[in-house]
Amino acid sequence: QKEVEQDPGPLSVPEGAIVSLNCTYSNSAFQYFMWYRQYSRKGPELLMYTYSSGNKEDGRFTAQVDKSSKYISLFIRDSQPSDSATYLCATDTGRRALTFGSGTRLQVQP
Amino acid sequence: DSGVTQTPKHLITATGQRVTLRCSPRSGDLSVYWYQQSLDQGLQFLIQYYNGEERAKGNILERFSAQQFPDLHSELNLSSLELGDSALYFCASSVDSRGGEETQYFGPGTRLLVL
């Protein structure tokens, strides 16, 4: 079983839609969770970081961690064509390196 | 712009050859991480250096090696290259506060094509 699982998509939504991106993780000891955004042919860019459980909001983005079900989510409100990218969830597995999901490709149609 | 720089942006070489990828971390960051991103394996951690010393190793092949210099820049050396080594190689850096999670900032990557 992979430590972090993510649906690769692609996910296509109309502009203005609410987007929900999800990952599951295997080990309940994981505490730090991140969402990175990667545009085509670019490096991953940190979007959100959460510790333990709960929600964190930053503008149109909300990151949510549910430790009871080992589920992490990223919500994008009022999605824009510029949000079209691959979204990677990641966790610090305690070995001083990030373990990434496979990434979900999002396309926001104008 | 994350503040992490990588050179070269693109590299085309032949099987059996050796290449060196270079990374300069963000100002003040002591830790450097190398990752490989391929279509079939996704983004995978290779190796981490902290202040010149190797700290953690991931799925790094024996043909690959890295080092971090006193000025904190790092180099990833790939030798006896195979077709399957074609990938994007990313460098990331972090402050390494030792107090918990270390936010990693990624560079733009080096795209390696082995022919």
mmCIF file of C-alpha atoms in Angstrom:
data_model
loop_
_atom_site.group_PDB
_atom_site.id
_atom_site.type_symbol
_atom_site.label_atom_id
_atom_site.label_comp_id
_atom_site.label_asym_id
_atom_site.label_seq_id
_atom_site.Cartn_x
_atom_site.Cartn_y
_atom_site.Cartn_z
ATOM 1 C CA GLN A 1 0.000 0.000 0.000
ATOM 2 C CA LYS A 2 1.291 3.436 -0.931
ATOM 3 C CA GLU A 3 1.762 5.866 1.921
ATOM 4 C CA VAL A 4 -0.226 8.551 0.125
ATOM 5 C CA GLU A 5 -2.882 7.814 -2.480
ATOM 6 C CA GLN A 6 -4.398 10.367 -4.806
ATOM 7 C CA ASP A 7 -6.828 10.106 -7.683
ATOM 8 C CA PRO A 8 -4.902 11.196 -10.798
ATOM 9 C CA GLY A 9 -7.948 12.633 -12.557
ATOM 10 C CA PRO A 10 -8.084 14.480 -14.837
ATOM 11 C CA LEU A 11 -10.774 16.634 -13.290
ATOM 12 C CA SER A 12 -12.543 19.124 -15.530
ATOM 13 C CA VAL A 13 -14.832 21.793 -14.077
ATOM 14 C CA PRO A 14 -16.434 25.007 -15.345
ATOM 15 C CA GLU A 15 -15.106 28.350 -14.200
ATOM 16 C CA GLY A 16 -16.615 29.383 -10.864
ATOM 17 C CA ALA A 17 -17.155 25.837 -9.629
ATOM 18 C CA ILE A 18 -16.061 24.567 -6.241
ATOM 19 C CA VAL A 19 -13.300 22.010 -6.645
ATOM 20 C CA SER A 20 -12.631 19.221 -4.185
ATOM 21 C CA LEU A 21 -9.312 17.384 -4.343
ATOM 22 C CA ASN A 22 -8.637 14.469 -2.056
ATOM 23 C CA CYS A 23 -5.931 12.158 -0.765
ATOM 24 C CA THR A 24 -5.754 9.313 1.683
ATOM 25 C CA TYR A 25 -2.752 8.330 3.730
ATOM 26 C CA SER A 26 -1.789 5.096 5.388
ATOM 27 C CA ASN A 27 -0.149 5.931 8.691
ATOM 28 C CA SER A 28 -2.048 7.621 11.503
ATOM 29 C CA ALA A 29 1.273 8.910 12.876
ATOM 30 C CA PHE A 30 1.656 11.370 9.992
ATOM 31 C CA GLN A 31 1.037 14.893 11.234
ATOM 32 C CA TYR A 32 2.128 17.381 8.597
ATOM 33 C CA PHE A 33 0.262 17.673 5.340
ATOM 34 C CA MET A 34 0.850 19.914 2.376
ATOM 35 C CA TRP A 35 -0.733 20.765 -0.922
ATOM 36 C CA TYR A 36 1.496 21.759 -3.791
ATOM 37 C CA ARG A 37 0.421 23.149 -7.142
ATOM 38 C CA GLN A 38 2.471 22.339 -10.215
ATOM 39 C CA TYR A 39 2.005 24.038 -13.526
ATOM 40 C CA SER A 40 3.173 22.224 -16.622
ATOM 41 C CA ARG A 41 6.972 22.104 -16.850
ATOM 42 C CA LYS A 42 7.389 24.026 -13.586
ATOM 43 C CA GLY A 43 8.447 23.142 -10.062
ATOM 44 C CA PRO A 44 5.878 22.368 -7.349
ATOM 45 C CA GLU A 45 4.715 25.445 -5.468
ATOM 46 C CA LEU A 46 3.551 25.198 -1.856
ATOM 47 C CA LEU A 47 -0.116 26.167 -1.562
ATOM 48 C CA MET A 48 -1.211 25.079 1.871
ATOM 49 C CA TYR A 49 0.263 23.418 4.895
ATOM 50 C CA THR A 50 -1.659 21.948 7.813
ATOM 51 C CA TYR A 51 -0.630 20.302 11.024
ATOM 52 C CA SER A 52 -2.677 17.503 12.569
ATOM 53 C CA SER A 53 -6.429 17.811 12.186
ATOM 54 C CA GLY A 54 -8.745 20.619 11.223
ATOM 55 C CA ASN A 55 -9.163 23.244 8.561
ATOM 56 C CA LYS A 56 -6.954 25.988 7.243
ATOM 57 C CA GLU A 57 -8.164 28.700 4.931
ATOM 58 C CA ASP A 58 -6.211 30.994 2.629
ATOM 59 C CA GLY A 59 -8.242 33.080 0.233
ATOM 60 C CA ARG A 60 -10.118 30.768 -2.127
ATOM 61 C CA PHE A 61 -8.293 27.700 -0.805
ATOM 62 C CA THR A 62 -9.230 25.546 2.181
ATOM 63 C CA ALA A 63 -7.197 22.564 3.349
ATOM 64 C CA GLN A 64 -8.844 19.996 5.572
ATOM 65 C CA VAL A 65 -7.409 17.048 7.474
ATOM 66 C CA ASP A 66 -9.560 14.285 8.925
ATOM 67 C CA LYS A 67 -7.260 12.119 11.000
ATOM 68 C CA SER A 68 -9.994 9.687 11.972
ATOM 69 C CA SER A 69 -10.403 8.609 8.353
ATOM 70 C CA LYS A 70 -6.854 9.500 7.243
ATOM 71 C CA TYR A 71 -8.244 11.779 4.591
ATOM 72 C CA ILE A 72 -6.924 15.146 3.401
ATOM 73 C CA SER A 73 -8.767 17.543 1.135
ATOM 74 C CA LEU A 74 -8.192 20.759 -0.731
ATOM 75 C CA PHE A 75 -11.170 22.887 -1.694
ATOM 76 C CA ILE A 76 -10.935 25.640 -4.277
ATOM 77 C CA ARG A 77 -13.802 28.116 -4.353
ATOM 78 C CA ASP A 78 -14.710 30.195 -7.389
ATOM 79 C CA SER A 79 -12.249 28.247 -9.527
ATOM 80 C CA GLN A 80 -10.458 30.144 -12.287
ATOM 81 C CA PRO A 81 -8.802 28.987 -15.518
ATOM 82 C CA SER A 82 -5.500 29.995 -13.899
ATOM 83 C CA ASP A 83 -6.095 27.260 -11.325
ATOM 84 C CA SER A 84 -5.594 24.672 -14.076
ATOM 85 C CA ALA A 85 -2.595 22.678 -12.889
ATOM 86 C CA THR A 86 -1.637 19.441 -11.197
ATOM 87 C CA TYR A 87 -2.262 19.398 -7.449
ATOM 88 C CA LEU A 88 -0.035 17.233 -5.302
ATOM 89 C CA CYS A 89 -0.747 16.269 -1.730
ATOM 90 C CA ALA A 90 2.242 15.449 0.434
ATOM 91 C CA THR A 91 3.100 14.440 3.928
ATOM 92 C CA ASP A 92 6.209 14.450 6.020
ATOM 93 C CA THR A 93 6.546 10.786 6.955
ATOM 94 C CA GLY A 94 9.078 11.560 9.636
ATOM 95 C CA ARG A 95 12.053 10.568 7.545
ATOM 96 C CA ARG A 96 12.892 14.190 6.718
ATOM 97 C CA ALA A 97 11.528 13.922 3.221
ATOM 98 C CA LEU A 98 8.174 14.483 1.672
ATOM 99 C CA THR A 99 6.100 11.656 0.282
ATOM 100 C CA PHE A 100 3.832 12.817 -2.492
ATOM 101 C CA GLY A 101 0.615 11.562 -3.963
ATOM 102 C CA SER A 102 0.602 10.956 -7.688
ATOM 103 C CA GLY A 103 -1.095 14.311 -8.342
ATOM 104 C CA THR A 104 -4.534 15.257 -9.675
ATOM 105 C CA ARG A 105 -4.672 17.158 -12.932
ATOM 106 C CA LEU A 106 -7.291 19.916 -12.809
ATOM 107 C CA GLN A 107 -8.678 21.751 -15.823
ATOM 108 C CA VAL A 108 -10.933 24.749 -15.248
ATOM 109 C CA GLN A 109 -12.886 25.543 -18.391
ATOM 110 C CA PRO A 110 -13.642 29.242 -19.093
ATOM 111 C CA ASP B 1 9.817 32.488 -7.834
ATOM 112 C CA SER B 2 10.752 30.215 -4.910
ATOM 113 C CA GLY B 3 14.306 31.507 -4.600
ATOM 114 C CA VAL B 4 15.773 28.088 -5.407
ATOM 115 C CA THR B 5 17.766 28.012 -8.629
ATOM 116 C CA GLN B 6 18.708 25.013 -10.724
ATOM 117 C CA THR B 7 20.966 24.649 -13.730
ATOM 118 C CA PRO B 8 20.806 23.591 -16.454
ATOM 119 C CA LYS B 9 17.113 23.777 -17.351
ATOM 120 C CA HIS B 10 17.431 21.106 -19.997
ATOM 121 C CA LEU B 11 19.977 18.392 -20.588
ATOM 122 C CA ILE B 12 20.149 15.921 -23.450
ATOM 123 C CA THR B 13 22.724 13.186 -23.302
ATOM 124 C CA ALA B 14 23.377 9.608 -24.340
ATOM 125 C CA THR B 15 23.199 6.339 -22.478
ATOM 126 C CA GLY B 16 26.313 5.555 -20.477
ATOM 127 C CA GLN B 17 27.206 9.177 -19.977
ATOM 128 C CA ARG B 18 27.551 11.170 -16.757
ATOM 129 C CA VAL B 19 25.919 14.494 -15.945
ATOM 130 C CA THR B 20 25.946 16.957 -13.063
ATOM 131 C CA LEU B 21 22.909 18.942 -11.973
ATOM 132 C CA ARG B 22 23.368 22.011 -9.833
ATOM 133 C CA CYS B 23 21.167 23.630 -7.208
ATOM 134 C CA SER B 24 21.437 26.819 -5.179
ATOM 135 C CA PRO B 25 19.087 26.915 -2.173
ATOM 136 C CA ARG B 26 17.159 29.919 -0.915
ATOM 137 C CA SER B 27 19.244 32.356 1.054
ATOM 138 C CA GLY B 28 19.505 31.111 4.638
ATOM 139 C CA ASP B 29 18.293 27.582 3.943
ATOM 140 C CA LEU B 30 20.637 24.889 5.220
ATOM 141 C CA SER B 31 18.865 21.802 3.879
ATOM 142 C CA VAL B 32 18.780 20.717 0.270
ATOM 143 C CA TYR B 33 16.629 17.889 -1.053
ATOM 144 C CA TRP B 34 16.718 16.191 -4.439
ATOM 145 C CA TYR B 35 13.633 14.671 -6.027
ATOM 146 C CA GLN B 36 13.009 12.829 -9.277
ATOM 147 C CA GLN B 37 9.718 13.167 -11.135
ATOM 148 C CA SER B 38 8.819 10.692 -13.828
ATOM 149 C CA LEU B 39 5.505 9.843 -15.427
ATOM 150 C CA ASP B 40 5.318 6.348 -13.981
ATOM 151 C CA GLN B 41 6.817 6.954 -10.516
ATOM 152 C CA GLY B 42 5.603 10.444 -9.718
ATOM 153 C CA LEU B 43 7.649 12.732 -7.483
ATOM 154 C CA GLN B 44 10.117 10.701 -5.439
ATOM 155 C CA PHE B 45 12.624 11.735 -2.824
ATOM 156 C CA LEU B 46 16.242 10.897 -3.604
ATOM 157 C CA ILE B 47 18.501 12.410 -0.959
ATOM 158 C CA GLN B 48 18.821 15.223 1.579
ATOM 159 C CA TYR B 49 21.835 17.226 2.693
ATOM 160 C CA TYR B 50 22.003 19.471 5.704
ATOM 161 C CA ASN B 51 24.823 21.975 6.067
ATOM 162 C CA GLY B 52 27.183 19.850 4.006
ATOM 163 C CA GLU B 53 26.342 16.448 5.410
ATOM 164 C CA GLU B 54 24.084 13.727 4.087
ATOM 165 C CA ARG B 55 21.041 13.435 6.325
ATOM 166 C CA ALA B 56 18.544 11.155 4.634
ATOM 167 C CA LYS B 57 18.422 8.837 1.675
ATOM 168 C CA GLY B 58 15.438 7.786 -0.336
ATOM 169 C CA ASN B 59 15.110 5.807 -3.526
ATOM 170 C CA ILE B 60 18.456 6.876 -4.915
ATOM 171 C CA LEU B 61 20.308 4.527 -7.233
ATOM 172 C CA GLU B 62 23.935 3.647 -6.568
ATOM 173 C CA ARG B 63 24.812 5.270 -9.901
ATOM 174 C CA PHE B 64 23.625 8.570 -8.458
ATOM 175 C CA SER B 65 25.438 10.641 -5.879
ATOM 176 C CA ALA B 66 25.178 14.101 -4.430
ATOM 177 C CA GLN B 67 27.085 16.554 -2.328
ATOM 178 C CA GLN B 68 26.582 19.905 -0.671
ATOM 179 C CA PHE B 69 29.401 22.409 -0.682
ATOM 180 C CA PRO B 70 30.456 24.936 2.008
ATOM 181 C CA ASP B 71 28.528 27.678 0.220
ATOM 182 C CA LEU B 72 25.470 25.362 0.555
ATOM 183 C CA HIS B 73 24.919 24.805 -3.138
ATOM 184 C CA SER B 74 24.439 21.179 -4.072
ATOM 185 C CA GLU B 75 25.209 18.975 -7.035
ATOM 186 C CA LEU B 76 23.535 15.748 -8.106
ATOM 187 C CA ASN B 77 25.744 13.475 -10.169
ATOM 188 C CA LEU B 78 24.130 10.875 -12.400
ATOM 189 C CA SER B 79 26.411 8.325 -14.038
ATOM 190 C CA SER B 80 26.120 5.371 -16.413
ATOM 191 C CA LEU B 81 22.890 6.915 -17.576
ATOM 192 C CA GLU B 82 20.066 4.723 -18.818
ATOM 193 C CA LEU B 83 16.986 5.568 -20.841
ATOM 194 C CA GLY B 84 14.885 5.181 -17.704
ATOM 195 C CA ASP B 85 16.754 8.012 -15.990
ATOM 196 C CA SER B 86 14.989 10.498 -18.242
ATOM 197 C CA ALA B 87 12.929 12.606 -15.863
ATOM 198 C CA LEU B 88 12.559 15.963 -14.196
ATOM 199 C CA TYR B 89 14.968 16.453 -11.327
ATOM 200 C CA PHE B 90 13.973 18.941 -8.669
ATOM 201 C CA CYS B 91 15.920 20.488 -5.890
ATOM 202 C CA ALA B 92 14.145 21.846 -2.831
ATOM 203 C CA SER B 93 15.448 23.704 0.187
ATOM 204 C CA SER B 94 14.294 24.412 3.714
ATOM 205 C CA VAL B 95 15.505 26.295 6.734
ATOM 206 C CA ASP B 96 15.664 23.194 8.955
ATOM 207 C CA SER B 97 14.411 24.711 12.164
ATOM 208 C CA ARG B 98 14.574 21.328 13.955
ATOM 209 C CA GLY B 99 11.300 22.336 15.579
ATOM 210 C CA GLY B 100 8.936 20.368 13.451
ATOM 211 C CA GLU B 101 7.779 20.470 9.880
ATOM 212 C CA GLU B 102 10.159 22.002 7.421
ATOM 213 C CA THR B 103 8.487 23.747 4.538
ATOM 214 C CA GLN B 104 10.290 22.831 1.366
ATOM 215 C CA TYR B 105 10.544 25.233 -1.535
ATOM 216 C CA PHE B 106 11.156 23.747 -4.942
ATOM 217 C CA GLY B 107 13.294 24.969 -7.778
ATOM 218 C CA PRO B 108 12.193 25.007 -11.431
ATOM 219 C CA GLY B 109 13.808 21.649 -12.158
ATOM 220 C CA THR B 110 16.216 20.198 -14.688
ATOM 221 C CA ARG B 111 14.684 18.173 -17.494
ATOM 222 C CA LEU B 112 16.983 15.295 -18.390
ATOM 223 C CA LEU B 113 16.561 13.350 -21.591
ATOM 224 C CA VAL B 114 18.731 10.284 -22.122
ATOM 225 C CA LEU B 115 18.849 9.078 -25.710
#
